[in-house]
Short mmCIF file of C-alpha atoms and ligand atoms in Angstrom, two decimals:
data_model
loop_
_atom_site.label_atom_id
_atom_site.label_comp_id
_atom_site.label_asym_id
_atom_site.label_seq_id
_atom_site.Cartn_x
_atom_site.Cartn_y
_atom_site.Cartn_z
CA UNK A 1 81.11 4.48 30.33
CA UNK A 2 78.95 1.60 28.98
CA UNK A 3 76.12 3.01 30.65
CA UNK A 4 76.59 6.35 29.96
CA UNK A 5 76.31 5.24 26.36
CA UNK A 6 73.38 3.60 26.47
CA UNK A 7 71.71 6.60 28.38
CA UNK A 8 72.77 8.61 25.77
CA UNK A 9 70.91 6.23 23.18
CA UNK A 10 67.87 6.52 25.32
CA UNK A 11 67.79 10.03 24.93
CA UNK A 12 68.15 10.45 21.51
CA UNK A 13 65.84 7.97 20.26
CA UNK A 14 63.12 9.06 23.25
CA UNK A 15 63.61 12.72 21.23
CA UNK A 16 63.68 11.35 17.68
CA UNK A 17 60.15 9.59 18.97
CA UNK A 18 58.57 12.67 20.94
CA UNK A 19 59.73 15.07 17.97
CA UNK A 20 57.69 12.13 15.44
CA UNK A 21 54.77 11.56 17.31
CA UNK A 22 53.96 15.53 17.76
CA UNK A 23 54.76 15.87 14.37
CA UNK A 24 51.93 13.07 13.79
CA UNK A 25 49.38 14.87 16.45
CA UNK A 26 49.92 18.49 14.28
CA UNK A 27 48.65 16.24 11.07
CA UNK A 28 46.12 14.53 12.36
CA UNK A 29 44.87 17.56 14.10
CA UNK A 30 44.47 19.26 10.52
CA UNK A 31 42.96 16.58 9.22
CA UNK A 32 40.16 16.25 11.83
CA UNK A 33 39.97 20.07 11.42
CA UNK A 34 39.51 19.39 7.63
CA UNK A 35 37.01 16.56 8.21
CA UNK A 36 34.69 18.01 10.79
CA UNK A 37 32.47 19.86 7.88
CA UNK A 38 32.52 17.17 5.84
CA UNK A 39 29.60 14.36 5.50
CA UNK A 40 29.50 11.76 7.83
CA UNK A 41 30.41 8.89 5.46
CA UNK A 42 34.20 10.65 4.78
CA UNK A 43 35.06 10.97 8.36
CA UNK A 44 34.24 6.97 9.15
CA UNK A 45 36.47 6.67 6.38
CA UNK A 46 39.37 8.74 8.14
CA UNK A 47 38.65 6.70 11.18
CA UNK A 48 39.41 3.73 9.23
CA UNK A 49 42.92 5.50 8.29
CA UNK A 50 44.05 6.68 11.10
CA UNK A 51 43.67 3.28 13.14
CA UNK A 52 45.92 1.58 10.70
CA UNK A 53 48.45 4.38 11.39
CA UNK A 54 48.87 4.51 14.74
CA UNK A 55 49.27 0.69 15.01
CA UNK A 56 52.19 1.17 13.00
CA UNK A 57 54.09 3.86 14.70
CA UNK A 58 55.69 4.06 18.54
CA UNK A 59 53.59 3.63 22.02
CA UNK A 60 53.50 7.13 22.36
CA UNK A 61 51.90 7.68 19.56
CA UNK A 62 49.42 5.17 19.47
CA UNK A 63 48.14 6.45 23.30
CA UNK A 64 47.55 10.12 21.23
CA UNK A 65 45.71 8.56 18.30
CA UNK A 66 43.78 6.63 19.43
CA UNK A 67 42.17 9.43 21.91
CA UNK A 68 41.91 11.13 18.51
CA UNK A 69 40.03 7.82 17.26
CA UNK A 70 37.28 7.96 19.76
CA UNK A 71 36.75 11.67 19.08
CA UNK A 72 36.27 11.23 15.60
CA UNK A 73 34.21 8.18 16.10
CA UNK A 74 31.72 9.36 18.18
CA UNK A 75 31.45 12.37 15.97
CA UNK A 76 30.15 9.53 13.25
CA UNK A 77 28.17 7.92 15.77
CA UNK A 78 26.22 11.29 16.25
CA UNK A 79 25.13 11.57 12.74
CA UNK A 80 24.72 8.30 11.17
CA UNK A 81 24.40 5.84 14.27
CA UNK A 82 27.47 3.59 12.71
CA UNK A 83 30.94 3.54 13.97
CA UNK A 84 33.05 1.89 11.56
CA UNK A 85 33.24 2.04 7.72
CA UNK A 86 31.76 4.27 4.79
CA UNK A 87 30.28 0.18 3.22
CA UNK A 88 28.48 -0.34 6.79
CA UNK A 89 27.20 3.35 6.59
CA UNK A 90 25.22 2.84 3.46
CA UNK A 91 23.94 -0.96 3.98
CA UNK A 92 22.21 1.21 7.28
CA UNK A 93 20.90 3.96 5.65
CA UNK A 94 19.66 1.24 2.94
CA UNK A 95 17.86 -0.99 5.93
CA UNK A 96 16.57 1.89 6.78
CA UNK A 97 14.15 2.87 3.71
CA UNK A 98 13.08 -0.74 3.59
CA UNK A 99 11.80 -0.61 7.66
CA UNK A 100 12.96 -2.19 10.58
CA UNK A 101 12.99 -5.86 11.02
CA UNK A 102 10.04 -6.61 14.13
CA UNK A 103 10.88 -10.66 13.87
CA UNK A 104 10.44 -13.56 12.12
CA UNK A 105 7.26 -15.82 11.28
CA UNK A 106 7.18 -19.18 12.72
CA UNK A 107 8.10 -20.11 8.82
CA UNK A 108 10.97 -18.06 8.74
CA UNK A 109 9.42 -14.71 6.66
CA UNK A 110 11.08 -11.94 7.66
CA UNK A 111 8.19 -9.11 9.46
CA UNK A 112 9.42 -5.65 8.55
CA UNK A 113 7.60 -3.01 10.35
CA UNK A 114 7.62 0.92 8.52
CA UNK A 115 5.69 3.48 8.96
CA UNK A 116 3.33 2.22 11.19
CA UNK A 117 2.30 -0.63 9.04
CA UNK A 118 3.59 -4.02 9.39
CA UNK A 119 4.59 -6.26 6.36
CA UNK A 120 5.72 -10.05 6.15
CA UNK A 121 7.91 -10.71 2.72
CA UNK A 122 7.59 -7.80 2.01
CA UNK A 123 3.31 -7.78 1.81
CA UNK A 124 1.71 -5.48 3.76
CA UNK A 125 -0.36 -7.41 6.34
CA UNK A 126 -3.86 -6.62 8.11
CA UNK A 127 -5.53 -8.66 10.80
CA UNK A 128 -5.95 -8.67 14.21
CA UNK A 129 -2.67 -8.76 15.27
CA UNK A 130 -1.34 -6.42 12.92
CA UNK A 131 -2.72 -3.25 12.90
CA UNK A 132 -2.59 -0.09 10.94
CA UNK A 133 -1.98 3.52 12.45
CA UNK A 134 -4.98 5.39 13.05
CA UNK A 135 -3.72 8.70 10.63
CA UNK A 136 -2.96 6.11 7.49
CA UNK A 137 -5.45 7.43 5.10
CA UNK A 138 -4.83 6.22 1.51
CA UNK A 139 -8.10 8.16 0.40
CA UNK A 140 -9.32 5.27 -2.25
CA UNK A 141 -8.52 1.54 -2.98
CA UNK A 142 -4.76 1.48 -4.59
CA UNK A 143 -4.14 2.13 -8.42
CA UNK A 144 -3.51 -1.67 -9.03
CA UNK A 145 -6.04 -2.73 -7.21
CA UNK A 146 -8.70 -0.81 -9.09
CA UNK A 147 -8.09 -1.11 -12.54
CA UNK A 148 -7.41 -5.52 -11.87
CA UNK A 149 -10.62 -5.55 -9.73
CA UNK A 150 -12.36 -3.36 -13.06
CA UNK A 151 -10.50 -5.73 -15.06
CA UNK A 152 -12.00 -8.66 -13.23
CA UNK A 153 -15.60 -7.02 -13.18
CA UNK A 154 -15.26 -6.95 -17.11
CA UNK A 155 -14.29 -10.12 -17.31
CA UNK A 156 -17.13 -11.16 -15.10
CA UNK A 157 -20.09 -9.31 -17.44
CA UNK A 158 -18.66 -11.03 -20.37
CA UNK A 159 -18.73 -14.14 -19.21
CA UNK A 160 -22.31 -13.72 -17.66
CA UNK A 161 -23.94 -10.68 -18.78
CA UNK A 162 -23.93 -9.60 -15.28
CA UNK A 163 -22.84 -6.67 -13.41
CA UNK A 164 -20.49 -7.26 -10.48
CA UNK A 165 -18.33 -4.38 -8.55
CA UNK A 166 -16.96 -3.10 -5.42
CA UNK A 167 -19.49 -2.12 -3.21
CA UNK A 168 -17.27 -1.34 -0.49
CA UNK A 169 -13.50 -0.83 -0.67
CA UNK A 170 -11.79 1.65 1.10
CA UNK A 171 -12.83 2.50 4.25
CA UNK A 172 -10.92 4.65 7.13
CA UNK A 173 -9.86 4.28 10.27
CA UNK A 174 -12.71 6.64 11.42
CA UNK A 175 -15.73 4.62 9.51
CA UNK A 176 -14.27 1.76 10.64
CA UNK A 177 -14.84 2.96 14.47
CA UNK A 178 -18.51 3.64 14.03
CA UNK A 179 -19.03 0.09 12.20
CA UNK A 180 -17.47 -1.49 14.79
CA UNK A 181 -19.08 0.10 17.66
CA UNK A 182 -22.67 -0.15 15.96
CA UNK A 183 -21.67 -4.16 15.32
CA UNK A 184 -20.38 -4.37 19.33
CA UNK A 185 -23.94 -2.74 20.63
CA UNK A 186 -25.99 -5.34 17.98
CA UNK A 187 -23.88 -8.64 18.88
CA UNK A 188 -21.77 -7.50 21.82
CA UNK A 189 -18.06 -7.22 21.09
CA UNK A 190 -17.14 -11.53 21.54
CA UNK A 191 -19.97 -11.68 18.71
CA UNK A 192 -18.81 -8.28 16.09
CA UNK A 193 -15.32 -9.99 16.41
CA UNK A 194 -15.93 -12.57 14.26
CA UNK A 195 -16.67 -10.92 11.15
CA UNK A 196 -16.23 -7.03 12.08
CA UNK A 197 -12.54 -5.47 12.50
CA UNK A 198 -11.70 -3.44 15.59
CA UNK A 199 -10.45 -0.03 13.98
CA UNK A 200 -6.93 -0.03 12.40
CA UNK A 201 -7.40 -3.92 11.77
CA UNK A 202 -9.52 -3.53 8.64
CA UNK A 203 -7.98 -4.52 5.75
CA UNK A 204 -10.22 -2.01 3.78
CA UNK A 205 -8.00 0.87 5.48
CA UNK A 206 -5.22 -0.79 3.44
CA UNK A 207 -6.82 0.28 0.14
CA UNK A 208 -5.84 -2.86 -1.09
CA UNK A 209 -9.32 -5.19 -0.32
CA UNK A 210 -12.60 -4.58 -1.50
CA UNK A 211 -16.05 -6.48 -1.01
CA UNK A 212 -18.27 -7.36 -3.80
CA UNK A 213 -21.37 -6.92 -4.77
CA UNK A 214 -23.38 -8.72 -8.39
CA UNK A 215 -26.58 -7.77 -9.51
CA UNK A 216 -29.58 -9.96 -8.28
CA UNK A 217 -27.61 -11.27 -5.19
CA UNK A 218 -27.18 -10.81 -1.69
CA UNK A 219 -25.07 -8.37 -0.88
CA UNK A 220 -22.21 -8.64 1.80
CA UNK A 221 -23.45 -11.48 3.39
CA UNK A 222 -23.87 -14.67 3.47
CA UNK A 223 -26.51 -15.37 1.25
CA UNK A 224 -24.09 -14.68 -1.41
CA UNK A 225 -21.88 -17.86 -0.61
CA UNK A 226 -22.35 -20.55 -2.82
CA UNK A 227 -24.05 -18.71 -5.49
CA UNK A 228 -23.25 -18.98 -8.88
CA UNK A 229 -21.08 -15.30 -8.98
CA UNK A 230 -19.34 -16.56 -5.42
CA UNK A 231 -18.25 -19.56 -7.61
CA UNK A 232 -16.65 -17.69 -10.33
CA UNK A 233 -14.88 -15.44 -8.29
CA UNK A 234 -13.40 -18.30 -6.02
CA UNK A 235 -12.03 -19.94 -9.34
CA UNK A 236 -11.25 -16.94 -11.21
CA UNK A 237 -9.91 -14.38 -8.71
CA UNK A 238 -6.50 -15.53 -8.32
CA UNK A 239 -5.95 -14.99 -12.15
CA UNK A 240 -6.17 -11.06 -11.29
CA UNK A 241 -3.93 -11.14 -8.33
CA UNK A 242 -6.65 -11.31 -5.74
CA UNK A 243 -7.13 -13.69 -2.78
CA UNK A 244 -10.02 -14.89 -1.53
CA UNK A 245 -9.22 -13.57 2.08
CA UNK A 246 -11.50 -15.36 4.29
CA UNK A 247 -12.11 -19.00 2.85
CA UNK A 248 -14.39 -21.34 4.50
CA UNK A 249 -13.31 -23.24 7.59
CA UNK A 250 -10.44 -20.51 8.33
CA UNK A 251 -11.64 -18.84 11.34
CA UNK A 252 -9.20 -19.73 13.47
CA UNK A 253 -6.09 -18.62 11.41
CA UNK A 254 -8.15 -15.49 9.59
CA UNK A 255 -9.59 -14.86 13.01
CA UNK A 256 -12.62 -13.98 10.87
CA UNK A 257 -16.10 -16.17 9.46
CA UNK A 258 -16.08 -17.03 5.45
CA UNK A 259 -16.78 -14.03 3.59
CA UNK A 260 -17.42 -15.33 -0.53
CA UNK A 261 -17.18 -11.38 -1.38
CA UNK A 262 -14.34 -10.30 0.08
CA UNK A 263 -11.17 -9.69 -1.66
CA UNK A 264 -7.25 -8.47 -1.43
CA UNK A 265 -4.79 -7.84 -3.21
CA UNK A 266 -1.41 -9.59 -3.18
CA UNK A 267 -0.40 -9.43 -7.39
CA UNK A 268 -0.32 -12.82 -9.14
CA UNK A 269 2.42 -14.45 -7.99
CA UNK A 270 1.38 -14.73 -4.41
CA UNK A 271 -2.14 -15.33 -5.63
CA UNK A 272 -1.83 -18.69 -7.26
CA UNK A 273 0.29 -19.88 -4.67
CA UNK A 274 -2.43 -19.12 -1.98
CA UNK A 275 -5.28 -19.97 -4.48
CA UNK A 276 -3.59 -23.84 -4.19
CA UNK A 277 -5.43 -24.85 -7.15
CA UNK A 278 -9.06 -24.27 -5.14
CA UNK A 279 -7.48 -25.68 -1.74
CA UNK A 280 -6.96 -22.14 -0.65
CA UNK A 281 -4.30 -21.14 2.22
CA UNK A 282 -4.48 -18.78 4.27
CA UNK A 283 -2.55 -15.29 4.56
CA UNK A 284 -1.86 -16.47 8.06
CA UNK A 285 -0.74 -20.29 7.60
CA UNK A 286 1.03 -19.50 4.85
CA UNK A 287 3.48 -16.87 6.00
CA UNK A 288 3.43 -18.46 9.63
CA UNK A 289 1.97 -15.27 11.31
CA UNK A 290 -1.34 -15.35 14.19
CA UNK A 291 -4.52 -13.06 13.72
CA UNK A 292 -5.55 -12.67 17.41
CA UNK A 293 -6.03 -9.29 19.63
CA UNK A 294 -3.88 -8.73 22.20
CA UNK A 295 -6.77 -8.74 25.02
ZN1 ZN B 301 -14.56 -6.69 3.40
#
């Protein structure tokens, strides 16, 4: 009798259960129906829901939801690459538009690598082991760095009566190639690598570095080092957000010989800090990266 009792129990509350967990599968079911159109963010939301659900209902249940779950999650994995909720969704989709992370400097600068170009701290970086794609083609030599290198050159004539501009500042990929290869059949490729970047490595591609030229001097070489103009620009630069790229006695972490005329733009901030009150630093040392070809 006892037992027939507690049979009875059994049965009832194993019906009560079944009757409450297919009631819970018919709701869910609508509400995946409902969410399947909708965006990807609102249906890693739902996921969020229903898993709190089903822990709190029977075993039966629970086994049906969370088959459910992994539907609807790998629905959201599909579109957005994320699995859990709508917060994680955005902080991705925010990484995203910034690049992907490619490491860290030996000084602990994050190196972000997007579209093809590669940037440490967020400043675009050119040497010879970070390269540029072969199609990126800014046309000319960047808005800011135009009107601070004319602002520079103005600067310059007042204080001298001189002329002084960019002789040569963008360059692409393609003219690159064929200064290269002419500099590789002149001083063989061990020698052209020393002051001539292998295409994609110039930092005139960038549109951001220019070389310069001042009336009555050498031009682009080094006669112009230690002249009077190479002077003013090695103490004044800075002030216009410009770095003297290659400073003397660099090679090894430039991977390239002095060069008094050429310059880059980082703004002014980063400027003075590599300018170092004359002492200049490096691109390279300073940010912890190499400059050295792969072969
Ligand atoms: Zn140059």
């Amino acid at each position: 009798m006892k037992n027939k009792k507690i049979i009875y129990i059994i049965i009832v509350l194993i019906l009560g259960l079944t009757v409450f967990g297919v009631t819970k599968i018919f709701t869910k079911d609508n509400n995946e129906e409902k969410t399947e159109n909708k965006p990807s963010t609102t249906s890693s939301t739902t996921v969020t829901t229903t898993t709190t659900t089903s822990a709190t209902t029977t075993t039966t249940t629970t086994t049906t939801q969370k088959k459910t779950t992994t539907k609807t999650t790998t629905k959201s994995t599909t579109t957005t690459k994320t699995t859990t909720t709508t917060k994680k969704v955005e902080e991705k989709t925010e990484k995203e538009d910034n690049g992907s992370l490619a490491g860290t400097s030996s000084k602990g600068y994050e190196i972000t690598y997007k579209n093809g170009k590669y940037y440490v701290d967020g400043y675009l970086i050119v040497n010879k082991t970070y390269k540029l794609p072969s199609d990126y083609n800014p046309g000319s030599l960047d808005s800011k760095t135009k009107s601070a290198a004319n602002e520079m050159f103005a600067d310059f004539k007042a204080a001298t009566g001189t002329k002084m501009w960019a002789q040569s500042g963008f360059r692409s990929y393609d003219t690159q190639k064929s200064i290269y290869e002419r500099y590789v059949r002149r001083d063989g490729q061990k020698g052209a690598d020393r002051y001539s970047a292998r295409p994609g490595h110039s930092e005139h591609q960038s549109g951001l570095a220019f070389d310069v030229c001042v009336t009555g001097y050498s031009c682009i070489s080094s006669g112009f080092n230690d002249t009077a103009p190479a002077k003013w620009l090695d103490a004044n630069a800075y002030k216009y957000g410009f770095i003297l790229r290659y400073p003397k006695g660099k090679e090894n972490e430039t991977g390239y010989k002095h060069e008094s005329w050429h310059f880059r733009y980082v703004g002014e901030e980063l400027a003075k800090k590599l300018y170092n009150d004359g002492d200049w630093i490096t691109m390279e040392d300073y940010f912890g990266i190499t400059s050295k070809y792969a072969d």
